[in-house]
PDB file of C-alpha atoms and ligand atoms in Angstrom:
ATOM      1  CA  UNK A   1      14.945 -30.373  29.670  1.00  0.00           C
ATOM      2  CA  UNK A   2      12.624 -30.467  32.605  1.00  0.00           C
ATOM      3  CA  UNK A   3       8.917 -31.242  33.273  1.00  0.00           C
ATOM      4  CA  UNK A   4       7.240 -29.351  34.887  1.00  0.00           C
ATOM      5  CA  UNK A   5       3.295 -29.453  36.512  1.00  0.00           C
ATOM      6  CA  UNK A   6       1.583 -26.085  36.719  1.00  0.00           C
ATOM      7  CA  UNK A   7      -2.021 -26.111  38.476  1.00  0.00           C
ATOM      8  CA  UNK A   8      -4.004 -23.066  37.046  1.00  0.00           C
ATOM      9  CA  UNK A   9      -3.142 -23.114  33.696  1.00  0.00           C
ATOM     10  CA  UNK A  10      -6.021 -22.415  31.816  1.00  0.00           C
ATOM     11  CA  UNK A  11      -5.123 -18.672  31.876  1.00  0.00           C
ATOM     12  CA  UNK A  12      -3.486 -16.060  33.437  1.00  0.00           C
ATOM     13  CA  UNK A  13       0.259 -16.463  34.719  1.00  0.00           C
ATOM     14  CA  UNK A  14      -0.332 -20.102  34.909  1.00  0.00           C
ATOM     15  CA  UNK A  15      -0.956 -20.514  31.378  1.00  0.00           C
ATOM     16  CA  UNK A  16       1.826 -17.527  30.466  1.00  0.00           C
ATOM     17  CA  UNK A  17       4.571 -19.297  32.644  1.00  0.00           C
ATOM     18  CA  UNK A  18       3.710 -22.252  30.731  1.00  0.00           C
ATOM     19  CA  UNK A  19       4.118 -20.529  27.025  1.00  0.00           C
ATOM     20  CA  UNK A  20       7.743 -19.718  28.515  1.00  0.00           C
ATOM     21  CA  UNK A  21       8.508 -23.196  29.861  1.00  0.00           C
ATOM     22  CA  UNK A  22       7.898 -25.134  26.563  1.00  0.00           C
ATOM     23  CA  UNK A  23       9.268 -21.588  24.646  1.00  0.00           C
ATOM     24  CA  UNK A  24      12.818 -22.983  26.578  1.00  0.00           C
ATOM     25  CA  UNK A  25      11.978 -26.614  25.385  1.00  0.00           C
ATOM     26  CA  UNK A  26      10.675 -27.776  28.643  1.00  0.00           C
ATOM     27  CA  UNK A  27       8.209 -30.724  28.964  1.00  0.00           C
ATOM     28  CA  UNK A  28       5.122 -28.947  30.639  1.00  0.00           C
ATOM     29  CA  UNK A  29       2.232 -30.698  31.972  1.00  0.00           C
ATOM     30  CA  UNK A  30      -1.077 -27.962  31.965  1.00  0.00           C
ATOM     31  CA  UNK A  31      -3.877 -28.303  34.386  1.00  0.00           C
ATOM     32  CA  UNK A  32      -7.711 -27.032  34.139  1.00  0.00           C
ATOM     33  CA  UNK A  33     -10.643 -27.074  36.340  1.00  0.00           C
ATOM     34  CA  UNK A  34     -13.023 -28.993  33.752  1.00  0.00           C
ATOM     35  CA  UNK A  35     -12.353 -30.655  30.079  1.00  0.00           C
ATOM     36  CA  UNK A  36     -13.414 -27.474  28.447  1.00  0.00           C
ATOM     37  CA  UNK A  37     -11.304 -25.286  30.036  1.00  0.00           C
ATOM     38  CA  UNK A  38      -8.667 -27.982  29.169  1.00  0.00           C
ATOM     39  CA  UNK A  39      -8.859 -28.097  25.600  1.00  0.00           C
ATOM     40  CA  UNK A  40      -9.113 -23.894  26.146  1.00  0.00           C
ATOM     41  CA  UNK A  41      -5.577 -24.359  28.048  1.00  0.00           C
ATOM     42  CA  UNK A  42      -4.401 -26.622  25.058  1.00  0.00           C
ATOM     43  CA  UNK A  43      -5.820 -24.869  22.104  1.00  0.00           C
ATOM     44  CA  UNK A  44      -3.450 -21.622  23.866  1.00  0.00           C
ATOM     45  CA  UNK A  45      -0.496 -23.715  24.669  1.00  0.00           C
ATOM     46  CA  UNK A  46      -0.447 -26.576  21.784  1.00  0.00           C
ATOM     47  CA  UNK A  47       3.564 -27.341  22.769  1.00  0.00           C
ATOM     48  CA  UNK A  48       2.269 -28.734  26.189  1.00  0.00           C
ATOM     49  CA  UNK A  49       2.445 -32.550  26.790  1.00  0.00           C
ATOM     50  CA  UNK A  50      -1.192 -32.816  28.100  1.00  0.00           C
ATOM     51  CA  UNK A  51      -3.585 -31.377  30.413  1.00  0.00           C
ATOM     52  CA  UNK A  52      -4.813 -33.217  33.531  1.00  0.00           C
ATOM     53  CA  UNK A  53      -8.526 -31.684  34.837  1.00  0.00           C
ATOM     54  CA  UNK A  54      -9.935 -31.072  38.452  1.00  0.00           C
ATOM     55  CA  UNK A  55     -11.372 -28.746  40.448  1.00  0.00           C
ATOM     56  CA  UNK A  56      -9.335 -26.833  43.486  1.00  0.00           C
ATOM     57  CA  UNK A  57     -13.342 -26.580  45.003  1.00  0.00           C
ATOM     58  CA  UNK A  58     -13.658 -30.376  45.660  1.00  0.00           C
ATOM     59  CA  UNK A  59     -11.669 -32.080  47.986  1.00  0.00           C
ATOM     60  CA  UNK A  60     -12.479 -34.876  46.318  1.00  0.00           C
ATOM     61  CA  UNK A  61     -11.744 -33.853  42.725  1.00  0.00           C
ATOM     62  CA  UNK A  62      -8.280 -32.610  44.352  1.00  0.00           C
ATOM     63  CA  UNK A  63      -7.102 -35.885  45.270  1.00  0.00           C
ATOM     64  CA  UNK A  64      -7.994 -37.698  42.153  1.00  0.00           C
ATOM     65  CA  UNK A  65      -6.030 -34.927  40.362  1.00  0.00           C
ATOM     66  CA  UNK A  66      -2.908 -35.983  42.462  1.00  0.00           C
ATOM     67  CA  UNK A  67      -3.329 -39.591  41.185  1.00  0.00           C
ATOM     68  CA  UNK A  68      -3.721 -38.479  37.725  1.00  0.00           C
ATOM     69  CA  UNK A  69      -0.666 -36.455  38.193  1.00  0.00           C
ATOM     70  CA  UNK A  70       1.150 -39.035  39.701  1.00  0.00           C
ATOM     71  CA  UNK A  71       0.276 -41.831  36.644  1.00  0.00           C
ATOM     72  CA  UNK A  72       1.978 -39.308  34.050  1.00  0.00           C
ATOM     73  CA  UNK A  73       5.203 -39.772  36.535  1.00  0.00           C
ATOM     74  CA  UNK A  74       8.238 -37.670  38.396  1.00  0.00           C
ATOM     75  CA  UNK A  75       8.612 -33.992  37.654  1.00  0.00           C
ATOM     76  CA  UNK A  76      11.370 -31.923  38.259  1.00  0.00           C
ATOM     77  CA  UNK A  77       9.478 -29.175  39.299  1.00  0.00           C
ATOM     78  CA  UNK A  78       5.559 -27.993  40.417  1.00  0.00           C
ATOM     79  CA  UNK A  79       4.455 -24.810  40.634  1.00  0.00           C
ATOM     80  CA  UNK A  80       1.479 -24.049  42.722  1.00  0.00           C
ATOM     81  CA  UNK A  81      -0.546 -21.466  40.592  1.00  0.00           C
ATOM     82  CA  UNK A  82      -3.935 -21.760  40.963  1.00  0.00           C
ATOM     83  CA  UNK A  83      -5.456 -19.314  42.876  1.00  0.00           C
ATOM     84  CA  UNK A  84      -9.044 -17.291  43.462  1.00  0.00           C
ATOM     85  CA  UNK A  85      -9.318 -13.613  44.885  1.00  0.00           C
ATOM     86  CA  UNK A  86     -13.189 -12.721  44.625  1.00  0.00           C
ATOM     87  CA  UNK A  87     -14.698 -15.902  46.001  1.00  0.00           C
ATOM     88  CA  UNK A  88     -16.521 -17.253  48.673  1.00  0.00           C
ATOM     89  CA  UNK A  89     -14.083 -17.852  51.676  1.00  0.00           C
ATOM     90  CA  UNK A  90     -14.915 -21.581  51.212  1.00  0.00           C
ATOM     91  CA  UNK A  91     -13.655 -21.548  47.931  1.00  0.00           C
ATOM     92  CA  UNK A  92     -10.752 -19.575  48.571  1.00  0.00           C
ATOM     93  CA  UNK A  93      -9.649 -21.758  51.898  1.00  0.00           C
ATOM     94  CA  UNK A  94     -10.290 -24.553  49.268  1.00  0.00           C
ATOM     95  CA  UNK A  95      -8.609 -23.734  46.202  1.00  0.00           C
ATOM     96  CA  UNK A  96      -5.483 -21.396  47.431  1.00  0.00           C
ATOM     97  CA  UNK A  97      -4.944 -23.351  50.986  1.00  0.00           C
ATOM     98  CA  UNK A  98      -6.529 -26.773  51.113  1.00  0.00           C
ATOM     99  CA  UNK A  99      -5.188 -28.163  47.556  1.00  0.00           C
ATOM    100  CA  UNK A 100      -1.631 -26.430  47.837  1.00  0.00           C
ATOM    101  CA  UNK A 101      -1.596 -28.957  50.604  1.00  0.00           C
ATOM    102  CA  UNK A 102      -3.029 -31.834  49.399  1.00  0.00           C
ATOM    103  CA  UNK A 103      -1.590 -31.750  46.321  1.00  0.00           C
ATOM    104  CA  UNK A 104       1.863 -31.177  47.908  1.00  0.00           C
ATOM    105  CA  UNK A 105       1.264 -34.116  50.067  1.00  0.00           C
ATOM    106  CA  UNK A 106       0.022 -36.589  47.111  1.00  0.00           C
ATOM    107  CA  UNK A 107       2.420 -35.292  43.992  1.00  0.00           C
ATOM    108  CA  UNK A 108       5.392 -37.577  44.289  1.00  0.00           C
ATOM    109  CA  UNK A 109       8.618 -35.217  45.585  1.00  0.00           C
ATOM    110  CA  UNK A 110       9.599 -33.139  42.624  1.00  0.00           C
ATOM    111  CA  UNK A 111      12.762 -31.385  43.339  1.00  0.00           C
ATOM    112  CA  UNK A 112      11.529 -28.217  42.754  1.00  0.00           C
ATOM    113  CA  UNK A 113       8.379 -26.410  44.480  1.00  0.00           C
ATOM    114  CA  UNK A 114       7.096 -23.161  43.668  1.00  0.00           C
ATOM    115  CA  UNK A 115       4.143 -21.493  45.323  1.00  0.00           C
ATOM    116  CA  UNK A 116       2.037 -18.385  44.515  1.00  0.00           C
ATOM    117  CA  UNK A 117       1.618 -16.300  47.668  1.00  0.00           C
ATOM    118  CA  UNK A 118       1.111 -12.604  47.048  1.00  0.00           C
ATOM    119  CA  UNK A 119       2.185  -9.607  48.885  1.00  0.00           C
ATOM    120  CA  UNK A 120      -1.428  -9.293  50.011  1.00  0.00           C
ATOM    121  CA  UNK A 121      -0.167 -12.119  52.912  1.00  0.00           C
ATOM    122  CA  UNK A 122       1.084  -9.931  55.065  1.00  0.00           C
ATOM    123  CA  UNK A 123      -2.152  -8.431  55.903  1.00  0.00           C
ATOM    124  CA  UNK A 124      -2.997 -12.026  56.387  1.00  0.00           C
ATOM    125  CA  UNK A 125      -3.027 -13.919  59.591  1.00  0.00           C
ATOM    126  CA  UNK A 126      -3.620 -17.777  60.062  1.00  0.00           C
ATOM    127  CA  UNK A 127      -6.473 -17.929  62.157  1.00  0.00           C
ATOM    128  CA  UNK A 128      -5.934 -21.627  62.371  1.00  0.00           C
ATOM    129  CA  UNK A 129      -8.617 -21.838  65.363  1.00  0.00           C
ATOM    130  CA  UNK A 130     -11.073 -20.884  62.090  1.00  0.00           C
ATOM    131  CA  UNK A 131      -9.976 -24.039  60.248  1.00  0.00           C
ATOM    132  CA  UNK A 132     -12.583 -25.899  61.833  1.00  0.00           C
ATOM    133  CA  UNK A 133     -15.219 -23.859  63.165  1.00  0.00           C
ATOM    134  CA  UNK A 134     -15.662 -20.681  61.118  1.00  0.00           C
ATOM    135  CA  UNK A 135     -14.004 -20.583  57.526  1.00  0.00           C
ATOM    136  CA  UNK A 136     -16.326 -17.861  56.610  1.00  0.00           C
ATOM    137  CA  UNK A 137     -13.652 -15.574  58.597  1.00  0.00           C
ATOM    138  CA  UNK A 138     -10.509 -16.434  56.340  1.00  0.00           C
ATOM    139  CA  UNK A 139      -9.871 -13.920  53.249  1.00  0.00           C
ATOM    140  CA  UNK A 140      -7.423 -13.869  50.471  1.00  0.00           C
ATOM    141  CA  UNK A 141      -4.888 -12.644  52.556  1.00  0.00           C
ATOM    142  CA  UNK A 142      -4.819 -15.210  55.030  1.00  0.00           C
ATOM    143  CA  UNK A 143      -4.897 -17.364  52.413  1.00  0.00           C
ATOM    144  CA  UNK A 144      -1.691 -16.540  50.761  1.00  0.00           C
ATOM    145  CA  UNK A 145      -0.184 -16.175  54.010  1.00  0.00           C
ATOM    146  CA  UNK A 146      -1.073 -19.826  54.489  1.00  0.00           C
ATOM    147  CA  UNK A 147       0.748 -20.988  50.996  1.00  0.00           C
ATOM    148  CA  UNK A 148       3.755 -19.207  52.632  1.00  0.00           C
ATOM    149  CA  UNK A 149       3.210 -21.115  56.056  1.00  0.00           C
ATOM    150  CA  UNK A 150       3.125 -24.500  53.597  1.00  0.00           C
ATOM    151  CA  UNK A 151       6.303 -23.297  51.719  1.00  0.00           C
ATOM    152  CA  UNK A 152       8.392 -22.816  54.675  1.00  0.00           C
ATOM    153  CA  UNK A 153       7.349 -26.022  56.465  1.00  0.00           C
ATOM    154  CA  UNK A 154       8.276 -27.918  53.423  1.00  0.00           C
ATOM    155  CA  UNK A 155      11.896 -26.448  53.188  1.00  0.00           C
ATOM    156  CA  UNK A 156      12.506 -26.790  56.821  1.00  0.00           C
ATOM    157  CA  UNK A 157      10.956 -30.841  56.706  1.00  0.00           C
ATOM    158  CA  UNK A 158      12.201 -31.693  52.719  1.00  0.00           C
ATOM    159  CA  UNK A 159      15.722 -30.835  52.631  1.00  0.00           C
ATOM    160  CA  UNK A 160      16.210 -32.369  49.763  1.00  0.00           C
ATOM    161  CA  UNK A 161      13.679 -29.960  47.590  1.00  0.00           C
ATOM    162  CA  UNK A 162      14.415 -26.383  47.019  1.00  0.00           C
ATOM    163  CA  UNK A 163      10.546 -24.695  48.032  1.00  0.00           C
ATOM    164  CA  UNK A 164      10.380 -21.202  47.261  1.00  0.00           C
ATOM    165  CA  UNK A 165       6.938 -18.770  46.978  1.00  0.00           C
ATOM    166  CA  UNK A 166       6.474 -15.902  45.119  1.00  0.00           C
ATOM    167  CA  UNK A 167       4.766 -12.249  44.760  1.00  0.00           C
ATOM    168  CA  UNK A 168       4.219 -11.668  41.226  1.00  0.00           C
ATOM    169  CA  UNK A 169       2.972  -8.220  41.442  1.00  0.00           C
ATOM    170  CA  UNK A 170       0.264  -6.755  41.045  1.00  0.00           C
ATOM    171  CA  UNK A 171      -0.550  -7.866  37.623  1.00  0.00           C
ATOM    172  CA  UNK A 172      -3.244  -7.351  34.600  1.00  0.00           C
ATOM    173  CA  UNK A 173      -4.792 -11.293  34.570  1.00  0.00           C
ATOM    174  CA  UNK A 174      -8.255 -12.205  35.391  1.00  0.00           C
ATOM    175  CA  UNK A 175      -7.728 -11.781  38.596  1.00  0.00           C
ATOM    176  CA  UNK A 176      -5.439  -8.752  38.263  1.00  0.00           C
ATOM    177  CA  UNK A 177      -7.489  -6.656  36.490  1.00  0.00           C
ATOM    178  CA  UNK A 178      -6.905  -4.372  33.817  1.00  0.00           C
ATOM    179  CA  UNK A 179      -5.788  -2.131  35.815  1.00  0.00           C
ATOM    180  CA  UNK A 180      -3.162  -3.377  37.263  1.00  0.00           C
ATOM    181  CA  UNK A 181       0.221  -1.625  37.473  1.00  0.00           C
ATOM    182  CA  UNK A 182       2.767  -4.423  37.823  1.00  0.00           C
ATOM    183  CA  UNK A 183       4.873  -6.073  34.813  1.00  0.00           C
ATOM    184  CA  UNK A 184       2.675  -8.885  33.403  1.00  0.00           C
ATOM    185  CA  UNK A 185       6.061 -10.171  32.072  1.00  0.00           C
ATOM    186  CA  UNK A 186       7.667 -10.125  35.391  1.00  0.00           C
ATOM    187  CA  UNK A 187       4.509 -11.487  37.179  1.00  0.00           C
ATOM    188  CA  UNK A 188       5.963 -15.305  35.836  1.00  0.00           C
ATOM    189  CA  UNK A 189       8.922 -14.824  35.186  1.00  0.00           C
ATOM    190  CA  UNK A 190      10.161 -16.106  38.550  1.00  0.00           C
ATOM    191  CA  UNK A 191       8.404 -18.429  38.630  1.00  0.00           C
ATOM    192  CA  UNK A 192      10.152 -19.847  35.891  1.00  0.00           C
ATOM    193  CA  UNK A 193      13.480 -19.123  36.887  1.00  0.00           C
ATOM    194  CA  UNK A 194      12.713 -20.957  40.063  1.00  0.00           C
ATOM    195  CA  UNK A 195      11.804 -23.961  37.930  1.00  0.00           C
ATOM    196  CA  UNK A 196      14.190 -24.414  36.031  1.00  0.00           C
ATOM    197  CA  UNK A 197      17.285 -22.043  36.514  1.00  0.00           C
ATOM    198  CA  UNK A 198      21.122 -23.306  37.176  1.00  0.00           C
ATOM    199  CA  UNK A 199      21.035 -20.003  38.741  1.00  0.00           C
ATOM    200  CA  UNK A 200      22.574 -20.355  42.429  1.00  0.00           C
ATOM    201  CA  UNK A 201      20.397 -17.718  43.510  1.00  0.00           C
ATOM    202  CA  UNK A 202      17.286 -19.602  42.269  1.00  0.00           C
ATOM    203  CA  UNK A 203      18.662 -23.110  44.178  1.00  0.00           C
ATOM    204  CA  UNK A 204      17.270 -21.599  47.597  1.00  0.00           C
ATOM    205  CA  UNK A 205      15.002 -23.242  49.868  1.00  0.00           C
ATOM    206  CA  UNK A 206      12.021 -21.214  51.881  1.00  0.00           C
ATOM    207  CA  UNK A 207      12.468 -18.117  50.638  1.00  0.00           C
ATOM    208  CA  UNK A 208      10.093 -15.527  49.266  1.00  0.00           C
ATOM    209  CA  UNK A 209      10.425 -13.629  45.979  1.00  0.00           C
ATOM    210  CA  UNK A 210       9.202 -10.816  44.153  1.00  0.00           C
ATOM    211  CA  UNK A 211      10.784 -10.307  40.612  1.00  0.00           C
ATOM    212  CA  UNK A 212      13.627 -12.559  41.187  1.00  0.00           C
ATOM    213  CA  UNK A 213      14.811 -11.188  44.647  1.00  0.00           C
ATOM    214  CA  UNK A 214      14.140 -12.398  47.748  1.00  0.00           C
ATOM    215  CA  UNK A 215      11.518  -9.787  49.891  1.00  0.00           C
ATOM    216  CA  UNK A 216      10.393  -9.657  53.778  1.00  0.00           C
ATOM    217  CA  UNK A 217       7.907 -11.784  54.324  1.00  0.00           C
ATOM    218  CA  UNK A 218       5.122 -12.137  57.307  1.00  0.00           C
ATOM    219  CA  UNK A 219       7.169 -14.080  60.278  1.00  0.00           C
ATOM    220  CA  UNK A 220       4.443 -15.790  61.123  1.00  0.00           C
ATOM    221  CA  UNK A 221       5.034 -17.966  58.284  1.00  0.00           C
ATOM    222  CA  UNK A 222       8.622 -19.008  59.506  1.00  0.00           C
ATOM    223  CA  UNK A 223       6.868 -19.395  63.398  1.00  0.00           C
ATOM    224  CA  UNK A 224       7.338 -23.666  63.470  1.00  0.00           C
ATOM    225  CA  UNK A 225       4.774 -24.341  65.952  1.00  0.00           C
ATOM    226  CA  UNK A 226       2.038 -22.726  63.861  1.00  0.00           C
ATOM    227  CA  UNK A 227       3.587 -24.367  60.586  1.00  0.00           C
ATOM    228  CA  UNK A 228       2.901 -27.381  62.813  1.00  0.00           C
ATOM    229  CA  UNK A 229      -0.390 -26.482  63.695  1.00  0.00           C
ATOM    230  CA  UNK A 230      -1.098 -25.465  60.008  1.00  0.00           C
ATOM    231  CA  UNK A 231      -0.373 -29.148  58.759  1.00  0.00           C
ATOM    232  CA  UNK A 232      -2.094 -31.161  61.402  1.00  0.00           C
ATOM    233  CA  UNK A 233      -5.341 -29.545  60.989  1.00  0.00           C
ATOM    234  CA  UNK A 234      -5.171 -29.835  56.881  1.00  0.00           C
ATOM    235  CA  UNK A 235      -4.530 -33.559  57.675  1.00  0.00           C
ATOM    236  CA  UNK A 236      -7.722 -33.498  60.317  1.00  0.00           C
ATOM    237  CA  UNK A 237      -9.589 -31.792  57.635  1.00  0.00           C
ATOM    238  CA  UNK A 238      -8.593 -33.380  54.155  1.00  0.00           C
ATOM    239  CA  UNK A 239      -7.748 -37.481  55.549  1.00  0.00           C
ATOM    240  CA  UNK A 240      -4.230 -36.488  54.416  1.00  0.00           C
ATOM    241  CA  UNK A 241      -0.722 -36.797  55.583  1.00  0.00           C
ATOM    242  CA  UNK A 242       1.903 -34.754  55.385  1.00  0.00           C
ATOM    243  CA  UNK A 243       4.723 -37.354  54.399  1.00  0.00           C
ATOM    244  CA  UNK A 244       8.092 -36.893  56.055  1.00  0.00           C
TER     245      UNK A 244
HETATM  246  N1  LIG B 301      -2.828 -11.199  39.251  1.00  0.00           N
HETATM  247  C1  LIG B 301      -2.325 -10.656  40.340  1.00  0.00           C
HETATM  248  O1  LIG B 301      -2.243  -9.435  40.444  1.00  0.00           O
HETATM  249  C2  LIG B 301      -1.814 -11.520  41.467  1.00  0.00           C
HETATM  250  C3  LIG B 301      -1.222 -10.875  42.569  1.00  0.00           C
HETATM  251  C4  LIG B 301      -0.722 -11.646  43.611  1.00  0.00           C
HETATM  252  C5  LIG B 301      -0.817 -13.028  43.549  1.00  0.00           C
HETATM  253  N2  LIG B 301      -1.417 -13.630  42.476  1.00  0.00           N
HETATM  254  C6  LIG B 301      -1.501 -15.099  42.497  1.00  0.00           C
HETATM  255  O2  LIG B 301      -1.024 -15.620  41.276  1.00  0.00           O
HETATM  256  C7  LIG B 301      -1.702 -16.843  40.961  1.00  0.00           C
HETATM  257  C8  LIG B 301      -2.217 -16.786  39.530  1.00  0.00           C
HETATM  258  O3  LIG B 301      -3.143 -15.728  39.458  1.00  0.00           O
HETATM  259  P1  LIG B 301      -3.634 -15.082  38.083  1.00  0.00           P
HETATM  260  O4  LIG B 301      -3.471 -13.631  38.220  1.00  0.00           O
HETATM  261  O5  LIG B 301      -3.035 -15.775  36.937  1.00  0.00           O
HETATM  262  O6  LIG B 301      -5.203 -15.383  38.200  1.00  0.00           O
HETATM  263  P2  LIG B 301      -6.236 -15.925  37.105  1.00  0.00           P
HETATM  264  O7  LIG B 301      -5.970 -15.299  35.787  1.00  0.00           O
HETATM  265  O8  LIG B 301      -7.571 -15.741  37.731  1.00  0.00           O
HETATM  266  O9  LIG B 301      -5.863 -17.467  37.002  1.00  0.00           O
HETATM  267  C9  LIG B 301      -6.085 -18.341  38.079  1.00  0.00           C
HETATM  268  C10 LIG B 301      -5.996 -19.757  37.593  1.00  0.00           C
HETATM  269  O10 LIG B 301      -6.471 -20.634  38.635  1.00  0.00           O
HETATM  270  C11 LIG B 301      -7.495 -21.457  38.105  1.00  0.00           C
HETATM  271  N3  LIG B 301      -8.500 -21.832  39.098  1.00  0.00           N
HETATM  272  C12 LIG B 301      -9.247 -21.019  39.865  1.00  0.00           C
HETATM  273  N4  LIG B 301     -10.132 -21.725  40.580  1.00  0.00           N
HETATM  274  C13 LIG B 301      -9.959 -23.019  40.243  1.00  0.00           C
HETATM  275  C14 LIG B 301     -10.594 -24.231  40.617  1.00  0.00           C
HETATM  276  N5  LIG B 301     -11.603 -24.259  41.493  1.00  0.00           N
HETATM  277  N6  LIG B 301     -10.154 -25.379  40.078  1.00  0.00           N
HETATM  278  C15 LIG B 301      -9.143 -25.382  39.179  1.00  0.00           C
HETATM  279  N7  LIG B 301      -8.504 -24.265  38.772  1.00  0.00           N
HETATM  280  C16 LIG B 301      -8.912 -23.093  39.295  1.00  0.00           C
HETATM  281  C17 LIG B 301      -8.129 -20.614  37.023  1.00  0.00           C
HETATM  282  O11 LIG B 301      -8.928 -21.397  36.165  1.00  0.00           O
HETATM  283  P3  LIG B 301     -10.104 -20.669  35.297  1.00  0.00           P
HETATM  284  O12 LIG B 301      -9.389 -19.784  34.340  1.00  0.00           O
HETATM  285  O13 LIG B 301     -10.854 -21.784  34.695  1.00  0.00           O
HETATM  286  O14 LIG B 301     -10.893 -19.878  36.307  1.00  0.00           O
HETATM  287  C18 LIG B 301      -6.889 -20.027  36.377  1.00  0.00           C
HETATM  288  O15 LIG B 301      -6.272 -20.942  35.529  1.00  0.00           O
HETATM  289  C19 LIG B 301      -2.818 -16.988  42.000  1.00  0.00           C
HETATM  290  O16 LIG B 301      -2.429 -17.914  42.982  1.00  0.00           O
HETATM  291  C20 LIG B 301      -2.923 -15.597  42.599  1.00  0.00           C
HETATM  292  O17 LIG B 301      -3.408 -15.620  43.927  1.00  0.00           O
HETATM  293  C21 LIG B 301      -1.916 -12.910  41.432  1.00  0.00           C
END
C-alpha cells in the first residue's frame, strides 16, 4: 500500500485518479481549495484518509498547505494535479507554475513525483524575463511548459525520486469540456501507474507521458540553464528554496 497526495482533487482527474488509488487499496490524501469543496471532495471519495484545504491563488495559503501536508507525514508519491485553463494569467502563473514549485520545494521528498503538463506546452515558451515584470504575457501553455521545466530539473537534481509529467489528453472534465475527444479513463490512468506501479517502465525519471508511453516533449524543458533560471526566479518570487 502506498500514500499518496493529490492537489486538485475536488473534481476532475484529480478526484478520478483518486477513486482508482484507494479502488487498489492505497492510502490517498485529497486536497481542495476551501472546506466546502473539501467535504464535496470527501462526500465523492469517502475511502480517502482526509482532505487538507488551500488555495493554488495565494502564495500564502500555498505554503501553509505544505505544512499541513507535511504534519500528516512521508508519502510515497505526489501528484501535481491542480491546474486552471480559463483564468487570469495571474492565476494561472499562480496555481499551475508557482505552487507546483513551492509545494515541490516544501512537501518532504516523496519518492515518487508526478506532474500534469499537457500537450498544449509545446506551444508554450518560458518567457522567464516575464516572471517579474509582465505576468499578464504568460498563458496556459507556457504554463504547462513550465511544470515540464520543474519536472526535468527535479530528475536531473533528485536522483533519488523518479519525476515524471504527463499529457492526459484532451479530456471531458471541467476544464475539458464536454466535448472533448480523449479517453476520460485514460486521462488518469497514468498517472496512477506512475504512482504506484512495479512496472519498470513506470520507474523512469524526467520523462513525459501520454497514455502510458513516453512522447516528444518541448526541449526547452530539458535546456539546464533555463531550468536554472526557472528555479532561481520562483525562489526570488515565492521566499523559497529549491532544496538540493
Ligand atoms: N481536461 C483536459 O483536457 C486536460 C488536458 C491537458 C492537461 N490537463 C491538466 O490536467 C490537470 C487536471 O485537470 P482537470 O481536467 O481535471 O481540470 P478540472 O476538472 O478543472 O480540475 C482542476 C482541479 O484543480 C483545482 N484547482 C483549480 N484552481 C485551484 C486553486 N486556486 N486552489 C486549489 N485548487 C484549485 C480544482 O478545484 P475546483 O474544482 O474547486 O475548481 C480541481 O480540483 C490540470 O493540471 C490540467 O491542466 C487537463
Amino acid at each position: 500500500m502506498a500514500r499518496i497526495f493529490i492537489t486538485g482533487s475536488a473534481g476532475g482527474l484529480g478526484q478520478l485518479a483518486a477513486k482508482m488509488l484507494t479502488g487498489l487499496g492505497h492510502q490517498v490524501i485529497l486536497h481542495a481549495r476551501n472546506a466546502e469543496r473539501g467535504r464535496e471532495a470527501r462526500r465523492k471519495v469517502p475511502e480517502a484518509q482526509t482532505v487538507v484545504t488551500g488555495d493554488l491563488s495565494n502564495i500564502e495559503e500555498i505554503k501553509n498547505l505544505a505544512r499541513e501536508v507535511n504534519d500528516l507525514g512521508t508519502f510515497d508519491a505526489v501528484i501535481h494535479n491542480a491546474g486552471v485553463y480559463q483564468a487570469s494569467a495571474k492565476d494561472i502563473f499562480s496555481v499551475n507554475t508557482l505552487a507546483s514549485y513551492i509545494l515541490t520545494c516544501l512537501i518532504r521528498k516523496p519518492k515518487r513525483l508526478i506532474y500534469l503538463s499537457s500537450g498544449m506546452h509545446l506551444q508554450g515558451r518560458s518567457k522567464l524575463d516575464n516572471f517579474k515584470t509582465d505576468i499578464s504575457r504568460i498563458t496556459y501553455s507556457d504554463s504547462k511548459l513550465h511544470v515540464l521545466m520543474l519536472c526535468m530539473a527535479v530528475a536531473r537534481k533528485w536522483s533519488e525520486v523518479y519525476s515524471n509529467a504527463v499529457d492526459p489528453g484532451w479530456v471531458p472534465t471541467k476544464m475539458g469540456g464536454r466535448g472533448a475527444p480523449d479517453d476520460l479513463e485514460k486521462g488518469y490512468e497514468t498517472q496512477v501507474w506512475l504512482a504506484v506501479s512495479n512496472d519498470e517502465k513506470a520507474k523512469l525519471s524526467g520523462r513525459y507521458f501520454f497514455h502510458q508511453k513516453e512522447r516528444h516533449h518541448n526541449p526547452e524543458a530539458d535546456d539546464v540553464q533555463l531550468q536554472e533560471k526557472f528555479l532561481n526566479l520562483c525562489k526570488e518570487i515565492t521566499g523559497v528554496s529549491f532544496p538540493q
